Coordinates of C-alpha atoms and ligand atoms in Angstrom, one line a residue:
M1 CA 0.0 0.0 0.0
Q2 CA 1.3 3.5 -0.8
H3 CA 1.2 5.9 2.2
E4 CA 1.3 9.7 1.9
D5 CA 3.0 10.3 5.2
L6 CA 5.4 7.6 6.0
V7 CA 8.1 7.6 8.7
V8 CA 10.8 5.0 8.3
V9 CA 12.4 3.5 11.4
L10 CA 15.8 2.0 10.6
D11 CA 16.3 -0.9 13.0
F12 CA 19.7 -1.4 14.6
G13 CA 18.5 -4.2 16.7
S14 CA 16.9 -2.5 19.7
Q15 CA 14.4 -4.4 21.8
Y16 CA 12.3 -1.2 21.5
T17 CA 12.3 -0.8 17.7
Q18 CA 8.7 -2.0 17.4
L19 CA 7.6 0.3 20.2
I20 CA 9.0 3.3 18.2
A21 CA 6.9 2.4 15.2
R22 CA 3.9 1.9 17.4
R23 CA 4.3 5.3 19.1
I24 CA 4.5 7.0 15.7
R25 CA 1.3 5.2 14.6
E26 CA -0.5 6.1 17.8
A27 CA 0.3 9.7 16.9
G28 CA -1.7 9.0 13.7
V29 CA 1.3 8.7 11.3
Y30 CA 2.0 5.6 9.4
S31 CA 5.4 4.0 10.2
E32 CA 7.4 1.1 8.9
I33 CA 10.5 -0.6 10.2
H34 CA 13.3 -1.5 7.9
P35 CA 16.6 -3.1 8.7
C36 CA 19.6 -0.8 9.0
T37 CA 21.1 -2.6 6.1
A38 CA 18.3 -1.6 3.8
D39 CA 19.2 0.0 0.4
P40 CA 18.8 3.8 0.7
A41 CA 17.4 4.0 -2.9
A42 CA 14.7 1.5 -2.0
I43 CA 13.8 3.4 1.1
K44 CA 13.8 6.7 -0.8
A45 CA 11.4 5.1 -3.3
L46 CA 8.9 4.7 -0.5
G47 CA 8.8 8.5 -0.1
P48 CA 9.3 8.8 3.6
R49 CA 8.8 12.2 5.3
A50 CA 11.3 11.4 8.2
L51 CA 13.7 8.8 9.5
V52 CA 14.2 7.5 13.0
L53 CA 17.3 5.5 13.8
S54 CA 16.6 3.0 16.6
G55 CA 18.8 2.0 19.5
G56 CA 20.8 -1.2 19.4
P57 CA 22.8 -3.5 21.5
A58 CA 26.2 -2.8 19.8
S59 CA 28.7 -0.1 20.4
V60 CA 29.7 2.2 17.6
L61 CA 33.2 1.9 19.0
E62 CA 33.4 -1.8 18.2
P63 CA 34.8 -2.8 14.9
G64 CA 32.1 -4.4 12.7
S65 CA 29.1 -2.7 14.5
P66 CA 26.3 -1.8 12.2
G67 CA 26.8 1.5 10.4
L68 CA 24.6 4.0 8.7
N69 CA 24.8 4.4 4.9
P70 CA 25.7 8.1 4.3
E71 CA 23.0 8.4 1.6
F72 CA 20.4 8.3 4.3
L73 CA 21.8 11.5 5.7
S74 CA 22.3 13.3 2.4
S75 CA 18.6 12.9 1.6
G76 CA 17.8 16.0 3.6
L77 CA 15.1 14.3 5.5
P78 CA 14.5 15.1 9.2
V79 CA 16.2 12.5 11.4
L80 CA 15.7 11.4 15.0
G81 CA 18.5 9.2 16.4
I82 CA 17.8 7.3 19.6
C83 CA 20.5 5.9 21.7
Y84 CA 22.7 3.8 19.4
G85 CA 21.2 5.9 16.6
M86 CA 22.4 9.0 18.4
Q87 CA 26.0 7.8 18.6
L88 CA 26.0 6.8 15.0
L89 CA 24.8 10.3 14.0
A90 CA 27.4 12.0 16.2
R91 CA 30.2 9.8 14.9
D92 CA 29.4 9.9 11.2
L93 CA 28.7 13.7 11.2
G94 CA 32.1 14.5 12.7
G95 CA 31.6 14.4 16.4
R96 CA 33.2 12.0 18.9
V97 CA 31.8 9.1 20.9
A98 CA 33.4 7.5 23.9
S99 CA 32.7 4.7 26.3
A100 CA 31.0 6.1 29.4
M101 CA 32.9 5.6 32.7
D102 CA 29.8 5.4 34.8
R103 CA 27.1 3.9 32.7
E104 CA 23.6 5.0 33.2
Y105 CA 21.0 2.3 32.9
G106 CA 17.3 2.5 33.7
R107 CA 15.8 5.6 35.1
A108 CA 17.7 8.9 35.0
E109 CA 16.8 12.6 35.4
F110 CA 17.1 14.6 32.3
E111 CA 17.4 18.4 32.3
I112 CA 16.5 20.6 29.3
I113 CA 19.2 23.2 28.7
E114 CA 18.1 24.7 25.5
D115 CA 14.7 25.2 23.9
C116 CA 14.0 23.4 20.6
P117 CA 10.9 22.1 18.8
L118 CA 11.3 18.7 20.5
W119 CA 10.5 20.2 23.9
E120 CA 7.5 22.3 22.8
G121 CA 4.6 22.1 25.2
L122 CA 6.5 20.0 27.8
D123 CA 6.2 22.9 30.3
Q124 CA 8.8 21.3 32.6
A125 CA 12.6 21.5 32.6
R126 CA 13.2 18.1 34.1
L127 CA 12.0 14.7 33.0
K128 CA 12.4 11.2 34.3
V129 CA 13.8 9.3 31.3
W130 CA 14.8 5.7 30.5
M131 CA 18.4 5.1 29.5
S132 CA 20.1 1.9 28.3
H133 CA 23.4 2.5 26.8
G134 CA 27.1 2.5 27.7
D135 CA 28.5 5.0 25.2
K136 CA 28.1 8.7 25.1
V137 CA 28.7 11.7 22.8
E138 CA 31.8 13.7 23.9
A139 CA 32.2 16.2 21.1
L140 CA 29.5 17.7 18.9
P141 CA 29.4 17.4 15.2
A142 CA 29.5 20.8 13.4
G143 CA 26.2 22.7 13.5
F144 CA 24.9 20.8 16.5
R145 CA 24.0 22.2 19.9
V146 CA 23.5 20.6 23.3
L147 CA 19.8 20.5 24.1
G148 CA 19.8 18.6 27.4
R149 CA 21.9 16.6 29.9
T150 CA 21.6 14.0 32.7
Q151 CA 23.7 13.7 35.8
S152 CA 26.3 11.6 34.1
V153 CA 25.8 12.5 30.4
D154 CA 26.5 16.1 29.4
M155 CA 25.2 15.7 25.9
A156 CA 22.0 13.6 26.4
A157 CA 20.1 15.4 23.7
I158 CA 21.7 17.2 20.8
G159 CA 20.4 18.7 17.5
D160 CA 21.1 20.7 14.4
P161 CA 17.8 22.6 13.9
D162 CA 18.9 23.9 10.4
R163 CA 19.3 20.3 9.1
R164 CA 16.4 19.1 11.3
I165 CA 18.6 16.3 12.8
Y166 CA 18.0 15.5 16.5
A167 CA 19.4 12.8 18.7
L168 CA 18.5 11.5 22.2
Q169 CA 20.5 9.4 24.5
F170 CA 17.3 8.3 26.3
H171 CA 14.4 6.3 24.9
P172 CA 11.3 8.5 24.3
E173 CA 9.3 5.5 23.1
V174 CA 9.2 3.6 26.4
A175 CA 6.5 4.2 28.9
H176 CA 9.1 4.9 31.7
T177 CA 10.1 8.1 29.9
E178 CA 8.0 11.0 31.2
R179 CA 6.3 12.9 28.3
G180 CA 8.1 10.6 25.8
E181 CA 5.0 10.6 23.7
R182 CA 5.0 14.4 23.4
I183 CA 8.6 14.3 22.4
V184 CA 7.9 11.8 19.6
N185 CA 4.9 13.8 18.5
N186 CA 6.9 17.0 18.4
F187 CA 9.5 15.4 16.2
L188 CA 6.7 14.3 13.8
F189 CA 4.6 17.4 13.8
K190 CA 6.9 20.3 14.7
V191 CA 10.2 19.1 13.3
A192 CA 9.1 17.1 10.2
G193 CA 5.9 19.0 9.7
I194 CA 3.8 15.9 9.1
R195 CA 0.0 15.9 9.6
P196 CA -1.6 12.9 11.2
G197 CA -3.8 11.0 8.8
W198 CA -3.3 7.3 9.7
T199 CA -6.5 6.0 11.2
M200 CA -8.1 2.6 11.1
A201 CA -11.0 4.0 9.1
S202 CA -8.6 5.3 6.5
F203 CA -6.8 1.9 6.6
V204 CA -10.1 0.1 5.9
D205 CA -11.0 2.3 3.0
K206 CA -7.6 2.1 1.4
S207 CA -7.2 -1.6 2.0
V208 CA -10.5 -2.5 0.5
R209 CA -9.8 -0.3 -2.6
D210 CA -6.3 -1.8 -3.0
M211 CA -7.5 -5.4 -2.7
A212 CA -10.4 -4.9 -5.1
G213 CA -7.9 -3.5 -7.7
K214 CA -5.3 -6.2 -7.1
I215 CA -7.7 -9.1 -7.2
G216 CA -9.8 -8.0 -10.1
D217 CA -12.4 -10.6 -11.0
A218 CA -10.6 -13.5 -9.5
G219 CA -11.6 -15.6 -6.5
V220 CA -9.9 -15.8 -3.1
V221 CA -9.7 -18.7 -0.7
L222 CA -9.2 -18.2 3.0
G223 CA -8.8 -20.6 5.9
L224 CA -11.0 -19.2 8.6
S225 CA -10.0 -20.3 12.1
G226 CA -12.3 -18.2 14.2
G227 CA -9.4 -16.1 15.6
I228 CA -9.5 -12.4 15.2
D229 CA -6.8 -12.2 12.5
S230 CA -8.5 -14.5 10.1
T231 CA -11.9 -13.1 10.9
V232 CA -10.8 -9.5 10.2
T233 CA -9.0 -10.7 7.1
A234 CA -12.3 -12.3 5.9
V235 CA -14.5 -9.3 6.6
L236 CA -12.1 -6.9 4.9
L237 CA -11.9 -9.1 1.8
H238 CA -15.6 -9.6 1.8
K239 CA -16.0 -5.8 1.7
A240 CA -13.6 -5.8 -1.3
I241 CA -14.9 -8.7 -3.4
G242 CA -18.1 -10.0 -1.8
R243 CA -18.9 -13.6 -2.2
R244 CA -15.9 -14.2 -4.5
L245 CA -14.2 -14.6 -1.1
R246 CA -14.6 -18.3 -0.3
C247 CA -13.9 -19.2 3.3
I248 CA -13.1 -22.7 4.4
F249 CA -13.6 -23.5 8.0
V250 CA -12.2 -26.9 9.0
D251 CA -13.9 -28.3 12.1
N252 CA -11.1 -30.5 13.3
G253 CA -13.0 -31.7 16.4
L254 CA -10.3 -30.0 18.6
L255 CA -12.2 -26.7 19.1
R256 CA -13.6 -25.3 22.3
M257 CA -17.3 -25.8 23.1
G258 CA -19.6 -23.7 21.0
E259 CA -16.7 -22.1 19.1
R260 CA -17.8 -23.1 15.6
Q261 CA -21.3 -21.7 16.1
E262 CA -20.2 -18.5 17.8
V263 CA -17.8 -17.4 15.1
I264 CA -19.0 -18.9 11.9
G265 CA -22.7 -18.5 12.7
F266 CA -22.1 -14.9 13.4
L267 CA -20.1 -14.2 10.2
E268 CA -22.6 -15.9 8.0
E269 CA -25.5 -14.1 9.6
H270 CA -24.2 -10.6 9.9
F271 CA -21.8 -10.4 7.0
E272 CA -23.2 -12.9 4.7
L273 CA -19.8 -14.4 4.3
N274 CA -19.4 -17.3 2.0
V275 CA -18.2 -20.0 4.3
K276 CA -17.9 -23.7 3.8
C277 CA -17.7 -25.7 7.0
V278 CA -15.8 -29.0 6.6
D279 CA -16.6 -31.6 9.2
A280 CA -13.4 -33.4 9.7
A281 CA -13.5 -34.2 13.4
E282 CA -13.5 -38.0 12.9
L283 CA -10.6 -37.8 10.6
F284 CA -8.4 -35.7 12.9
V285 CA -9.3 -37.6 16.1
G286 CA -8.9 -40.9 14.3
R287 CA -5.4 -40.0 13.1
L288 CA -4.5 -38.9 16.6
A289 CA -5.4 -42.3 18.2
G290 CA -2.6 -43.6 20.2
V291 CA -0.3 -40.6 19.6
V292 CA 1.3 -39.2 22.7
D293 CA 4.3 -37.2 21.5
P294 CA 3.4 -33.5 21.2
E295 CA 5.4 -32.8 18.1
A296 CA 3.9 -35.9 16.4
K297 CA 0.4 -34.5 17.3
R298 CA 1.3 -31.1 15.8
K299 CA 2.6 -32.7 12.6
I300 CA -0.4 -34.9 12.1
I301 CA -2.8 -32.0 12.7
G302 CA -0.8 -29.7 10.4
A303 CA -0.6 -32.2 7.6
T304 CA -4.3 -33.2 7.8
F305 CA -5.3 -29.5 7.8
I306 CA -3.3 -28.8 4.7
E307 CA -4.6 -32.0 3.0
I308 CA -8.2 -31.0 3.6
F309 CA -7.7 -27.3 2.8
E310 CA -6.0 -28.1 -0.4
R311 CA -8.7 -30.5 -1.5
E312 CA -11.4 -28.0 -0.7
A313 CA -9.6 -25.1 -2.3
R314 CA -8.9 -27.1 -5.5
A315 CA -12.6 -27.9 -5.9
L316 CA -13.4 -24.1 -6.1
E317 CA -13.4 -22.5 -9.5
G318 CA -11.6 -19.3 -10.4
V319 CA -9.5 -19.1 -7.3
E320 CA -6.2 -17.3 -7.9
F321 CA -5.4 -16.0 -4.5
L322 CA -4.8 -17.4 -1.0
A323 CA -5.6 -14.9 1.8
Q324 CA -3.7 -15.0 5.1
G325 CA -3.9 -13.1 8.3
T326 CA -0.2 -12.4 8.6
L327 CA 0.5 -9.4 10.9
Y328 CA 3.3 -6.8 10.9
P329 CA 5.4 -8.4 13.7
D330 CA 5.7 -11.6 11.6
V331 CA 6.8 -9.5 8.6
I332 CA 9.4 -7.6 10.6
E333 CA 10.7 -10.9 12.1
S334 CA 11.2 -12.4 8.8
E335 CA 13.0 -9.4 7.5
S336 CA 14.7 -8.5 10.8
F337 CA 18.2 -7.1 10.9
R338 CA 18.9 -9.7 13.7
G339 CA 17.5 -12.4 11.4
P340 CA 14.5 -14.7 12.1
S341 CA 16.6 -16.7 14.5
A342 CA 16.4 -14.0 17.1
V343 CA 12.9 -15.1 17.8
I344 CA 11.9 -18.6 18.8
K345 CA 8.4 -19.4 17.5
S346 CA 7.0 -22.1 15.3
H347 CA 3.5 -21.6 14.5
H348 CA 1.2 -23.8 12.5
N349 CA 0.0 -21.7 9.7
V350 CA -1.0 -22.8 6.2
G351 CA 2.7 -23.1 5.4
G352 CA 3.8 -24.2 1.9
L353 CA 0.3 -24.0 0.3
P354 CA 0.8 -21.1 -2.1
E355 CA 3.8 -22.7 -3.9
K356 CA 2.1 -26.1 -4.1
M357 CA -1.2 -24.7 -5.4
D358 CA 0.2 -22.0 -7.5
L359 CA -1.8 -19.3 -5.6
K360 CA -0.8 -15.7 -5.2
L361 CA -1.0 -14.3 -1.6
V362 CA -3.1 -11.5 -0.3
E363 CA -2.3 -10.4 3.2
P364 CA -4.4 -7.4 4.1
L365 CA -3.1 -7.2 7.7
R366 CA 0.6 -7.4 7.0
E367 CA 1.0 -3.7 7.9
L368 CA -0.8 -3.9 11.2
F369 CA 0.1 -4.5 14.8
K370 CA -2.3 -6.6 16.9
D371 CA -3.8 -3.6 18.7
E372 CA -4.5 -2.1 15.3
V373 CA -6.2 -5.2 14.1
R374 CA -8.5 -4.9 17.1
K375 CA -9.3 -1.3 16.1
V376 CA -10.0 -2.4 12.6
A377 CA -12.3 -5.1 14.0
Y378 CA -14.3 -2.4 15.9
E379 CA -14.3 -0.3 12.8
L380 CA -15.9 -3.2 10.9
G381 CA -18.5 -3.8 13.6
L382 CA -17.3 -7.1 14.9
P383 CA -18.6 -8.0 18.4
E384 CA -16.4 -7.7 21.5
A385 CA -16.6 -11.5 22.0
I386 CA -14.6 -11.9 18.8
I387 CA -12.4 -8.9 19.2
W388 CA -11.2 -9.9 22.7
R389 CA -11.1 -13.6 22.2
H390 CA -8.0 -15.1 23.7
P391 CA -5.5 -16.6 21.3
F392 CA -6.2 -20.3 20.6
P393 CA -3.5 -22.5 19.1
G394 CA -4.0 -24.0 15.7
P395 CA -3.7 -27.6 17.0
G396 CA -6.4 -26.7 19.4
L397 CA -7.3 -28.8 22.4
A398 CA -5.0 -31.6 21.2
I399 CA -2.1 -29.8 22.8
R400 CA -4.1 -29.2 26.0
I401 CA -4.7 -32.9 26.5
I402 CA -1.4 -34.3 27.7
G403 CA -1.0 -37.8 26.4
E404 CA -3.5 -39.4 24.1
V405 CA -6.3 -37.5 22.6
T406 CA -9.6 -39.3 22.5
E407 CA -13.2 -38.2 22.0
E408 CA -14.0 -38.9 25.6
R409 CA -11.0 -36.8 26.9
L410 CA -11.9 -34.0 24.5
E411 CA -15.4 -33.9 26.0
V412 CA -14.0 -33.7 29.5
L413 CA -11.6 -30.9 28.6
R414 CA -14.3 -29.0 26.7
R415 CA -16.6 -29.0 29.7
A416 CA -13.8 -27.9 32.1
D417 CA -12.6 -25.3 29.7
R418 CA -16.1 -23.8 29.3
I419 CA -16.3 -23.2 33.0
V420 CA -12.9 -21.5 33.0
Q421 CA -14.0 -19.2 30.1
A422 CA -17.4 -18.5 31.7
E423 CA -15.9 -17.6 35.1
L424 CA -13.2 -15.4 33.7
L425 CA -15.9 -13.5 31.7
A426 CA -18.3 -13.2 34.6
S427 CA -15.6 -11.9 37.0
G428 CA -14.3 -9.3 34.5
W429 CA -10.9 -11.0 34.4
Y430 CA -11.2 -12.3 30.8
R431 CA -10.1 -8.9 29.3
K432 CA -7.4 -8.4 32.0
V433 CA -5.5 -11.6 31.2
W434 CA -3.7 -12.7 28.1
Q435 CA -5.0 -16.2 28.0
G436 CA -6.8 -18.6 30.3
F437 CA -7.7 -22.2 29.8
A438 CA -7.8 -25.7 31.3
V439 CA -5.4 -28.5 30.6
L440 CA -6.2 -32.2 31.0
L441 CA -3.4 -34.3 32.6
P442 CA -2.8 -38.0 31.9
L443 CA -3.0 -38.7 35.6
K444 CA -5.6 -40.0 37.8
T445 CA -5.7 -39.5 41.6
V446 CA -8.0 -40.5 44.4
G447 CA -10.8 -38.4 45.8
V448 CA -14.1 -38.7 47.7
M449 CA -17.5 -37.8 46.6
G450 CA -20.3 -38.3 49.1
D451 CA -19.5 -41.7 50.6
D452 CA -17.7 -42.9 47.5
R453 CA -14.0 -43.1 46.7
T454 CA -13.3 -41.7 43.2
Y455 CA -10.3 -42.2 41.0
E456 CA -10.4 -39.6 38.3
N457 CA -8.4 -37.1 36.2
V458 CA -6.5 -34.0 37.2
A459 CA -7.2 -30.7 35.4
A460 CA -4.7 -27.8 35.5
L461 CA -5.7 -24.2 35.3
R462 CA -3.4 -22.0 33.2
V463 CA -4.0 -18.3 33.2
V464 CA -1.3 -15.9 32.2
D465 CA -0.5 -12.2 31.7
S466 CA 1.5 -11.3 28.7
L467 CA 2.1 -8.5 26.2
D468 CA 3.1 -10.6 23.2
A469 CA 3.3 -14.3 24.3
M470 CA 7.1 -14.1 24.1
T471 CA 7.2 -13.8 27.9
A472 CA 4.4 -14.4 30.4
D473 CA 3.7 -14.6 34.1
W474 CA 0.9 -16.5 35.8
S475 CA -2.0 -14.2 36.6
R476 CA -2.7 -13.4 40.2
L477 CA -6.4 -14.2 40.2
P478 CA -8.3 -13.6 43.4
S479 CA -8.6 -16.8 45.5
E480 CA -12.4 -16.6 45.6
L481 CA -12.4 -16.8 41.8
L482 CA -9.9 -19.7 41.8
A483 CA -12.2 -21.5 44.4
R484 CA -15.2 -21.0 42.2
I485 CA -13.5 -22.4 39.1
S486 CA -12.2 -25.4 41.0
N487 CA -15.5 -26.1 42.8
R488 CA -17.5 -25.8 39.6
I489 CA -15.1 -28.1 37.6
I490 CA -15.0 -30.8 40.2
N491 CA -18.8 -30.7 40.8
E492 CA -19.9 -30.3 37.2
V493 CA -17.4 -32.1 35.1
K494 CA -17.7 -35.8 35.3
G495 CA -14.2 -37.3 35.1
V496 CA -12.3 -34.6 37.0
N497 CA -11.8 -34.8 40.8
R498 CA -8.9 -32.5 41.3
V499 CA -7.9 -29.1 39.9
V500 CA -4.4 -27.7 40.2
L501 CA -3.1 -24.2 39.4
D502 CA -0.1 -23.6 37.2
I503 CA 2.2 -21.0 38.8
S504 CA 5.1 -21.0 36.3
S505 CA 6.3 -18.1 34.3
K506 CA 7.5 -18.1 30.7
P507 CA 10.5 -18.6 30.3
P508 CA 11.4 -21.1 31.5
S509 CA 8.0 -22.7 31.1
T510 CA 5.7 -22.1 28.1
I511 CA 2.1 -20.9 28.0
E512 CA 0.7 -24.1 26.6
W513 CA 1.6 -27.4 28.3
E514 CA 1.6 -29.5 25.1
Ligands
XMP601 P1 3.8 -21.1 24.1 O1 3.2 -22.3 24.5 O2 4.9 -21.3 23.0 O3 2.7 -20.2 23.3 O4 4.3 -20.2 25.2 C1 2.8 -18.9 22.9 C2 1.5 -18.4 22.3 O5 1.3 -19.1 21.1 C3 0.1 -19.8 21.1 N1 0.3 -21.0 20.3 C4 -0.1 -21.2 19.0 N2 -0.8 -20.4 18.2 N3 -0.6 -22.0 16.5 C5 -1.0 -20.8 16.9 O6 -1.7 -20.1 16.2 C6 0.1 -22.9 17.3 O7 0.5 -24.0 16.9 C7 0.4 -22.4 18.6 N4 1.1 -23.0 19.7 C8 1.0 -22.1 20.7 C9 -0.2 -20.1 22.5 O8 -1.6 -20.3 22.8 C10 0.3 -18.8 23.2 O9 -0.7 -17.8 23.1

């Protein structure tokens, strides 16, 4: 998609790079991340209005550390360098960088010492800021002025107002930096003169128009999972090409209770989506018989899904495109300066299909962060139950049943899980946590019920807080809620006589048990 006002963030490997782009977008300006090794001509062709150089873990004093192609600076664009980006600017423009004797990490107090557009409207001379770097600028490049300092860094903010190049030793993009948002906005609006125009309503309009043009009269096939990403992809495409979007929903028998009806029923009713539901529960559960190893389960489920999807898609006429709900973080990861290996994740998507089936891809969400997808969902009129639905793994309940998956065990887990979902919703905790669910263990223990001794299954309760699923901590639910969930599961779910709570964080544990 072509964007009128684009700000390019050049990534030097900072853990905060994505945050920079998100802050810019929150200000209503479209922003993209590109690796610091990107070709300046290719970036120029995108027509950016400003550049931001991210921080990074390296030191500009080390040989082999990532550099900045001088063409980026000769472009005349406004530039904001953050942390490592600051040191690069200082060094490359003729200043001097040295290793700091007393490093400042974490919180620091920053003092403004000269007015400049970045500080407009702050109305305070001192700010608590977040620092995370060992080097500092010791001599200014020609044309630069010192704009602010901290206790141990004399040149914590510098700038050349004539060339519109500014650099900060601290991170304005992190929440710990006081008024950081205003500083970022000042760079966009006061320094670069950009006007905010990136809204989800404008995204929907543009995306629908672009897709209609790209797809023409062809048909598109989409695997609908019921998750928010594929649902939003479906509704957007439906707006663009109507019933030429053919959705395939594979009921693999590993879904939560009521899921198929809730999502698919809704989409068919309210959006008149063209959905084919394929009943494949028996096939999946049959192939899982006797399989205990989690990787083996995943492989069987993945292969069976592709087999069914491919068969169904081939039977459709005039289909030239495969739609996928790929999000921007996946795009960044695969193009990352650090390389895809910096992130450990193996997700079961419809991998390999387009090559095999000779389909072209359409990925309407590939420019969006997750929170933006939710905003698009609101824009499209999707209900909160879909918008705030917790993530659910592709292999479904099969990886929440430890050991063998059988129809009977699936039914036990579905009933227990329904109670977890219902109680989280009723108590208002559903929206506060990242994910909450029940796990069925391959373990029976003794209990008493009335006068009888029981010998039944153990269910584990897993509820976590997280921002992106890369790290997570167990949610501190109130004990009354835990008690209700446990009592209800043991009393209402035949086959479970004990509930335990998972109190592990990720890492070293994972969110799912598998
Ligand atoms: P783990 O267990 O690795 O899970 O900490 C991280 C997040 O990913 C979800 N998950 C999956 N999502 N397909 C998906 O679409 C999968 O195969 C899959 N496996 C795990 C998990 O629910 C959690 O949110």
